[in-house]
């Protein structure tokens, strides 16, 4: 029997694959490949819907020959299979197929005619033997496609001055035997019908197909490693064979310019991650803890139960003097009531992250010295967050200088000698970085860019007092960092992590 492809066609409806043109931009919907509208059947069988053996005289039960989309196994959630995670029209949580298309249009519009973009997927990495790490898609690949599977290659080609481009997606062909062992993947038909590739094909045939895809291209933009120690990599060999005379250039600057400014949908995903992460941290402050490990496990559980994807990064749960180690992630020590615990732990939603740090007394009550130093950091943070708006005309670098000066003033009032290079010891890291799909988002995007609406950053002043005679005795060994994720607005900041309390009175009230 032929299992009808109708479900995949129906699947395309919520992705608006073929809307009626209502504007010049929509005159070219996601796919212009006519073969993608009526693809070949997914599965074929020799059985009819009434009987499987015509020679048998035994009556056979009649079963439906149509497979619903919700019964198909994909390599990642789609609306039909996971309506509790995705809304109609979304390819990934919070992000629609339309937005992914618009991202590709913006990228290709920034490139000259006869240009190609080549994006290899991330590689599945193995912990030992056949034991693999959780797969995480390469961020630029994910940003432009929404496709989250390994062994894939995305190719975008631009052949004119208009918004028109061609989207090739090479991925794994469906293989029931292999999928039985390794879990499902989406396959070639889904790459076309769900992820809106104009052309999809088996990644195993990419060597023979890529030359045609790149025919007529004069410039290729990619960040894939082409050589290593002067020798072509596997991908370098593939590209040199497919387009031997075509020049290559870095893709990162063009994608960074897009990724650095977040859409409202992206900001909402980060707000969801910040909201639920903040609530989990506030709940953690209510409770006494004896071990760093328990506190870390509690936050992971809270993130998962709230609907987040889990941790956005390996958390820091640092009790006492371990808070002086900026990226302490062993999380295997004990927690003592007389000390602070510094927790740097944000959650992720739809692959978008939040970065958040809180420091609080394990006992629930601040000592006078703890309170004074904590409030010094908090005042500096509040002041810098208030400048996270386009109208302030600041950069991350200028915010760092402003924050450092504010910390310097606060510390002098507490008796610290901050002359010379001493602030570099007490405040050794930058006040902030960009956030988004990655914790340190858009690598290479400079911190001297004037912040504008849509930039998402962290503000995270910290003071880390070594245990030596250079510093006032009451504060030695204290490490404090207070960090929030912030969406830069036009006239005001939007704090994405506001549910995590940070005022001294609020923290202490949680134990009352």
Short mmCIF file of N, CA and C in Angstrom, two decimals, residues 320-436:
data_model
loop_
_atom_site.label_atom_id
_atom_site.label_comp_id
_atom_site.label_asym_id
_atom_site.label_seq_id
_atom_site.Cartn_x
_atom_site.Cartn_y
_atom_site.Cartn_z
N UNK A 320 31.53 29.87 50.31
CA UNK A 320 32.68 30.46 50.99
C UNK A 320 33.71 31.02 50.03
N UNK A 321 34.98 30.71 50.29
CA UNK A 321 36.08 31.30 49.52
C UNK A 321 36.17 30.75 48.10
N UNK A 322 35.49 29.69 47.82
CA UNK A 322 35.48 29.20 46.43
C UNK A 322 34.79 30.18 45.49
N UNK A 323 34.02 31.12 46.04
CA UNK A 323 33.39 32.15 45.22
C UNK A 323 34.42 33.08 44.59
N UNK A 324 35.65 33.07 45.09
CA UNK A 324 36.70 33.88 44.48
C UNK A 324 37.17 33.29 43.16
N UNK A 325 36.81 32.03 42.90
CA UNK A 325 37.16 31.37 41.64
C UNK A 325 36.01 31.61 40.67
N UNK A 326 36.26 32.42 39.65
CA UNK A 326 35.16 32.94 38.81
C UNK A 326 34.33 31.81 38.20
N UNK A 327 34.99 30.78 37.71
CA UNK A 327 34.28 29.68 37.07
C UNK A 327 34.50 28.36 37.82
N UNK A 328 34.26 28.40 39.11
CA UNK A 328 34.29 27.17 39.91
C UNK A 328 33.05 26.34 39.58
N UNK A 329 33.25 25.14 39.05
CA UNK A 329 32.10 24.33 38.64
C UNK A 329 32.16 22.90 39.20
N UNK A 330 33.05 22.66 40.16
CA UNK A 330 33.11 21.31 40.75
C UNK A 330 31.85 21.02 41.55
N UNK A 331 31.37 22.01 42.28
CA UNK A 331 30.09 21.91 43.00
C UNK A 331 30.01 20.65 43.87
N UNK A 332 31.09 20.37 44.59
CA UNK A 332 31.12 19.15 45.41
C UNK A 332 31.50 19.42 46.86
N UNK A 333 31.44 20.69 47.28
CA UNK A 333 31.84 21.05 48.63
C UNK A 333 30.66 21.17 49.58
N UNK A 334 31.02 21.44 50.83
CA UNK A 334 29.99 21.67 51.85
C UNK A 334 29.68 23.16 51.94
N UNK A 335 28.54 23.48 52.52
CA UNK A 335 28.10 24.86 52.70
C UNK A 335 27.97 25.13 54.19
N UNK A 336 28.62 26.21 54.65
CA UNK A 336 28.64 26.54 56.08
C UNK A 336 27.81 27.79 56.34
N UNK A 337 27.05 27.77 57.42
CA UNK A 337 26.10 28.84 57.71
C UNK A 337 26.74 30.21 57.83
N UNK A 338 28.01 30.27 58.18
CA UNK A 338 28.65 31.57 58.38
C UNK A 338 29.12 32.20 57.08
N UNK A 339 28.90 31.54 55.95
CA UNK A 339 29.47 31.98 54.68
C UNK A 339 28.40 32.34 53.67
N UNK A 340 28.86 32.98 52.59
CA UNK A 340 28.04 33.21 51.41
C UNK A 340 28.05 31.97 50.53
N UNK A 341 27.04 31.85 49.67
CA UNK A 341 27.11 30.96 48.52
C UNK A 341 26.85 31.80 47.28
N UNK A 342 27.70 31.65 46.29
CA UNK A 342 27.55 32.35 45.01
C UNK A 342 27.06 31.34 43.99
N UNK A 343 25.91 31.63 43.38
CA UNK A 343 25.30 30.71 42.42
C UNK A 343 25.13 31.42 41.08
N UNK A 344 25.86 30.94 40.10
CA UNK A 344 25.76 31.44 38.72
C UNK A 344 25.12 30.32 37.92
N UNK A 345 23.81 30.41 37.70
CA UNK A 345 23.08 29.29 37.10
C UNK A 345 21.85 29.81 36.37
N UNK A 346 21.90 29.78 35.06
CA UNK A 346 20.76 30.21 34.27
C UNK A 346 20.18 29.06 33.48
N UNK A 347 18.91 29.16 33.14
CA UNK A 347 18.23 28.14 32.36
C UNK A 347 18.15 28.51 30.89
N UNK A 348 17.63 27.57 30.11
CA UNK A 348 17.54 27.73 28.66
C UNK A 348 16.12 27.40 28.21
N UNK A 349 15.63 28.14 27.23
CA UNK A 349 14.32 27.86 26.66
C UNK A 349 14.38 28.06 25.15
N UNK A 350 14.03 27.02 24.41
CA UNK A 350 14.07 27.10 22.96
C UNK A 350 15.46 27.39 22.43
N UNK A 351 16.47 26.93 23.17
CA UNK A 351 17.89 27.12 22.87
C UNK A 351 18.37 28.54 23.16
N UNK A 352 17.51 29.40 23.68
CA UNK A 352 17.91 30.73 24.12
C UNK A 352 18.15 30.71 25.63
N UNK A 353 19.18 31.42 26.05
CA UNK A 353 19.63 31.28 27.42
C UNK A 353 19.36 32.54 28.24
N UNK A 354 19.46 32.36 29.54
CA UNK A 354 19.55 33.50 30.45
C UNK A 354 20.76 33.27 31.32
N UNK A 355 21.43 34.35 31.68
CA UNK A 355 22.63 34.29 32.51
C UNK A 355 22.33 35.08 33.77
N UNK A 356 22.47 34.42 34.92
CA UNK A 356 22.02 35.04 36.15
C UNK A 356 22.89 34.56 37.30
N UNK A 357 23.26 35.48 38.19
CA UNK A 357 24.05 35.14 39.38
C UNK A 357 23.44 35.82 40.59
N UNK A 358 23.36 35.08 41.67
CA UNK A 358 22.96 35.63 42.95
C UNK A 358 23.91 35.12 44.03
N UNK A 359 24.13 35.98 45.02
CA UNK A 359 24.96 35.63 46.17
C UNK A 359 24.14 35.89 47.42
N UNK A 360 24.11 34.93 48.33
CA UNK A 360 23.33 35.12 49.54
C UNK A 360 23.96 34.36 50.72
N UNK A 361 23.67 34.78 51.95
CA UNK A 361 24.21 34.06 53.11
C UNK A 361 23.52 32.72 53.28
N UNK A 362 24.28 31.70 53.49
CA UNK A 362 23.71 30.35 53.61
C UNK A 362 22.75 30.27 54.79
N UNK A 363 23.02 31.05 55.83
CA UNK A 363 22.14 31.05 57.00
C UNK A 363 20.83 31.79 56.74
N UNK A 364 20.80 32.62 55.70
CA UNK A 364 19.63 33.45 55.44
C UNK A 364 19.72 34.83 56.05
N UNK A 365 20.75 35.08 56.84
CA UNK A 365 20.92 36.38 57.50
C UNK A 365 22.32 36.93 57.20
N UNK A 366 22.39 38.20 56.78
CA UNK A 366 23.67 38.84 56.49
C UNK A 366 24.35 39.28 57.78
N UNK A 367 25.66 39.08 57.86
CA UNK A 367 26.44 39.74 58.91
C UNK A 367 26.63 41.20 58.48
N UNK A 368 27.01 42.09 59.41
CA UNK A 368 27.23 43.49 59.01
C UNK A 368 28.24 43.64 57.88
N UNK A 369 29.34 42.91 57.92
CA UNK A 369 30.35 43.03 56.86
C UNK A 369 29.81 42.50 55.53
N UNK A 370 29.13 41.38 55.58
CA UNK A 370 28.54 40.82 54.37
C UNK A 370 27.55 41.80 53.75
N UNK A 371 26.73 42.41 54.59
CA UNK A 371 25.72 43.35 54.09
C UNK A 371 26.37 44.57 53.45
N UNK A 372 27.41 45.11 54.07
CA UNK A 372 28.06 46.31 53.55
C UNK A 372 28.69 46.04 52.18
N UNK A 373 29.42 44.93 52.06
CA UNK A 373 30.07 44.65 50.78
C UNK A 373 29.04 44.28 49.72
N UNK A 374 28.02 43.54 50.11
CA UNK A 374 26.97 43.16 49.17
C UNK A 374 26.26 44.40 48.63
N UNK A 375 25.91 45.33 49.49
CA UNK A 375 25.21 46.54 49.05
C UNK A 375 26.10 47.41 48.16
N UNK A 376 27.41 47.37 48.36
CA UNK A 376 28.32 48.11 47.50
C UNK A 376 28.23 47.59 46.07
N UNK A 377 28.19 46.27 45.92
CA UNK A 377 28.07 45.66 44.58
C UNK A 377 26.69 45.94 44.00
N UNK A 378 25.66 45.84 44.83
CA UNK A 378 24.30 46.02 44.34
C UNK A 378 24.06 47.45 43.85
N UNK A 379 24.60 48.44 44.56
CA UNK A 379 24.42 49.83 44.13
C UNK A 379 25.06 50.06 42.77
N UNK A 380 26.25 49.52 42.59
CA UNK A 380 26.93 49.68 41.30
C UNK A 380 26.14 48.99 40.19
N UNK A 381 25.58 47.81 40.49
CA UNK A 381 24.81 47.11 39.47
C UNK A 381 23.55 47.87 39.08
N UNK A 382 22.84 48.37 40.08
CA UNK A 382 21.61 49.14 39.80
C UNK A 382 21.91 50.33 38.89
N UNK A 383 22.98 51.03 39.20
CA UNK A 383 23.33 52.22 38.42
C UNK A 383 23.64 51.86 36.97
N UNK A 384 24.36 50.76 36.75
CA UNK A 384 24.74 50.38 35.39
C UNK A 384 23.54 49.85 34.61
N UNK A 385 22.65 49.11 35.28
CA UNK A 385 21.46 48.61 34.59
C UNK A 385 20.60 49.77 34.10
N UNK A 386 20.54 50.83 34.87
CA UNK A 386 19.71 51.98 34.47
C UNK A 386 20.18 52.61 33.17
N UNK A 387 21.44 52.35 32.77
CA UNK A 387 21.99 52.89 31.53
C UNK A 387 21.83 51.95 30.34
N UNK A 388 21.19 50.82 30.55
CA UNK A 388 21.01 49.84 29.46
C UNK A 388 19.82 50.24 28.59
N UNK A 389 20.00 51.35 27.89
CA UNK A 389 18.95 51.88 27.01
C UNK A 389 19.65 52.61 25.88
N UNK A 390 19.00 52.59 24.73
CA UNK A 390 19.61 53.20 23.56
C UNK A 390 19.86 54.69 23.77
N UNK A 391 18.97 55.35 24.49
CA UNK A 391 19.09 56.80 24.69
C UNK A 391 20.30 57.18 25.52
N UNK A 392 20.90 56.23 26.24
CA UNK A 392 22.08 56.54 27.05
C UNK A 392 23.35 56.60 26.21
N UNK A 393 23.30 56.04 24.99
CA UNK A 393 24.43 56.12 24.06
C UNK A 393 25.72 55.55 24.68
N UNK A 394 25.62 54.36 25.26
CA UNK A 394 26.77 53.73 25.91
C UNK A 394 27.13 52.43 25.19
N UNK A 395 28.34 51.96 25.43
CA UNK A 395 28.78 50.65 24.94
C UNK A 395 29.02 49.76 26.15
N UNK A 396 29.24 48.48 25.90
CA UNK A 396 29.59 47.58 27.01
C UNK A 396 30.90 48.01 27.65
N UNK A 397 31.84 48.46 26.84
CA UNK A 397 33.12 48.91 27.40
C UNK A 397 32.95 50.14 28.29
N UNK A 398 32.14 51.11 27.84
CA UNK A 398 31.94 52.29 28.68
C UNK A 398 31.15 51.94 29.94
N UNK A 399 30.21 50.99 29.84
CA UNK A 399 29.51 50.53 31.04
C UNK A 399 30.46 49.88 32.03
N UNK A 400 31.47 49.18 31.50
CA UNK A 400 32.45 48.57 32.40
C UNK A 400 33.21 49.65 33.18
N UNK A 401 33.63 50.69 32.49
CA UNK A 401 34.37 51.77 33.18
C UNK A 401 33.48 52.46 34.21
N UNK A 402 32.23 52.69 33.85
CA UNK A 402 31.29 53.31 34.79
C UNK A 402 31.11 52.43 36.03
N UNK A 403 30.96 51.13 35.81
CA UNK A 403 30.76 50.20 36.92
C UNK A 403 31.99 50.13 37.80
N UNK A 404 33.16 50.07 37.18
CA UNK A 404 34.39 49.99 37.96
C UNK A 404 34.58 51.23 38.82
N UNK A 405 34.27 52.40 38.26
CA UNK A 405 34.37 53.63 39.05
C UNK A 405 33.39 53.64 40.22
N UNK A 406 32.18 53.13 39.97
CA UNK A 406 31.19 53.07 41.05
C UNK A 406 31.65 52.12 42.15
N UNK A 407 32.19 50.96 41.77
CA UNK A 407 32.70 50.01 42.76
C UNK A 407 33.86 50.62 43.54
N UNK A 408 34.72 51.33 42.83
CA UNK A 408 35.87 51.97 43.47
C UNK A 408 35.42 52.94 44.57
N UNK A 409 34.42 53.76 44.26
CA UNK A 409 33.91 54.71 45.24
C UNK A 409 33.31 53.99 46.45
N UNK A 410 32.53 52.94 46.18
CA UNK A 410 31.90 52.19 47.27
C UNK A 410 32.94 51.53 48.16
N UNK A 411 33.98 50.95 47.56
CA UNK A 411 34.99 50.25 48.34
C UNK A 411 35.83 51.21 49.18
N UNK A 412 36.11 52.38 48.66
CA UNK A 412 36.86 53.36 49.44
C UNK A 412 36.10 53.75 50.71
N UNK A 413 34.80 53.83 50.61
CA UNK A 413 33.99 54.16 51.78
C UNK A 413 34.04 53.06 52.84
N UNK A 414 34.39 51.83 52.39
CA UNK A 414 34.49 50.70 53.32
C UNK A 414 35.92 50.49 53.80
N UNK A 415 36.84 51.40 53.42
CA UNK A 415 38.20 51.31 53.92
C UNK A 415 39.18 50.57 53.04
N UNK A 416 38.80 50.29 51.80
CA UNK A 416 39.69 49.60 50.87
C UNK A 416 40.67 50.58 50.24
N UNK A 417 41.90 50.14 50.07
CA UNK A 417 42.88 50.87 49.29
C UNK A 417 42.78 50.37 47.86
N UNK A 418 42.30 51.20 46.96
CA UNK A 418 42.09 50.77 45.57
C UNK A 418 43.05 51.49 44.62
N UNK A 419 44.18 51.88 45.14
CA UNK A 419 45.16 52.58 44.32
C UNK A 419 45.84 51.63 43.35
N UNK A 420 46.47 52.22 42.33
CA UNK A 420 47.24 51.44 41.36
C UNK A 420 46.35 50.46 40.61
N UNK A 421 46.79 49.21 40.56
CA UNK A 421 46.07 48.17 39.81
C UNK A 421 45.21 47.29 40.71
N UNK A 422 44.93 47.75 41.91
CA UNK A 422 44.23 46.89 42.86
C UNK A 422 42.80 46.54 42.44
N UNK A 423 42.15 47.44 41.72
CA UNK A 423 40.80 47.11 41.27
C UNK A 423 40.81 45.92 40.30
N UNK A 424 41.91 45.73 39.60
CA UNK A 424 42.03 44.57 38.72
C UNK A 424 42.05 43.26 39.48
N UNK A 425 42.45 43.31 40.74
CA UNK A 425 42.40 42.12 41.60
C UNK A 425 41.00 41.91 42.16
N UNK A 426 40.40 43.00 42.59
CA UNK A 426 39.08 42.90 43.22
C UNK A 426 37.96 42.68 42.20
N UNK A 427 38.12 43.22 41.01
CA UNK A 427 37.08 43.13 39.96
C UNK A 427 37.79 42.73 38.67
N UNK A 428 38.10 41.44 38.50
CA UNK A 428 38.99 41.00 37.42
C UNK A 428 38.32 40.75 36.08
N UNK A 429 36.99 40.76 36.01
CA UNK A 429 36.31 40.44 34.76
C UNK A 429 35.51 41.63 34.25
N UNK A 430 35.09 41.52 33.01
CA UNK A 430 34.29 42.58 32.39
C UNK A 430 32.90 42.60 33.01
N UNK A 431 32.25 43.76 32.98
CA UNK A 431 30.94 43.89 33.60
C UNK A 431 29.86 43.17 32.82
N UNK A 432 30.09 42.87 31.54
CA UNK A 432 29.01 42.24 30.79
C UNK A 432 29.43 41.67 29.47
N UNK A 433 28.53 40.94 28.87
CA UNK A 433 28.73 40.34 27.55
C UNK A 433 27.37 40.16 26.89
N UNK A 434 27.38 39.90 25.61
CA UNK A 434 26.13 39.66 24.87
C UNK A 434 25.62 38.26 25.19
N UNK A 435 24.31 38.10 25.16
CA UNK A 435 23.68 36.80 25.40
C UNK A 435 22.63 36.55 24.33
N UNK A 436 22.28 35.30 24.15
CA UNK A 436 21.28 34.92 23.15
C UNK A 436 21.24 33.42 23.01
#
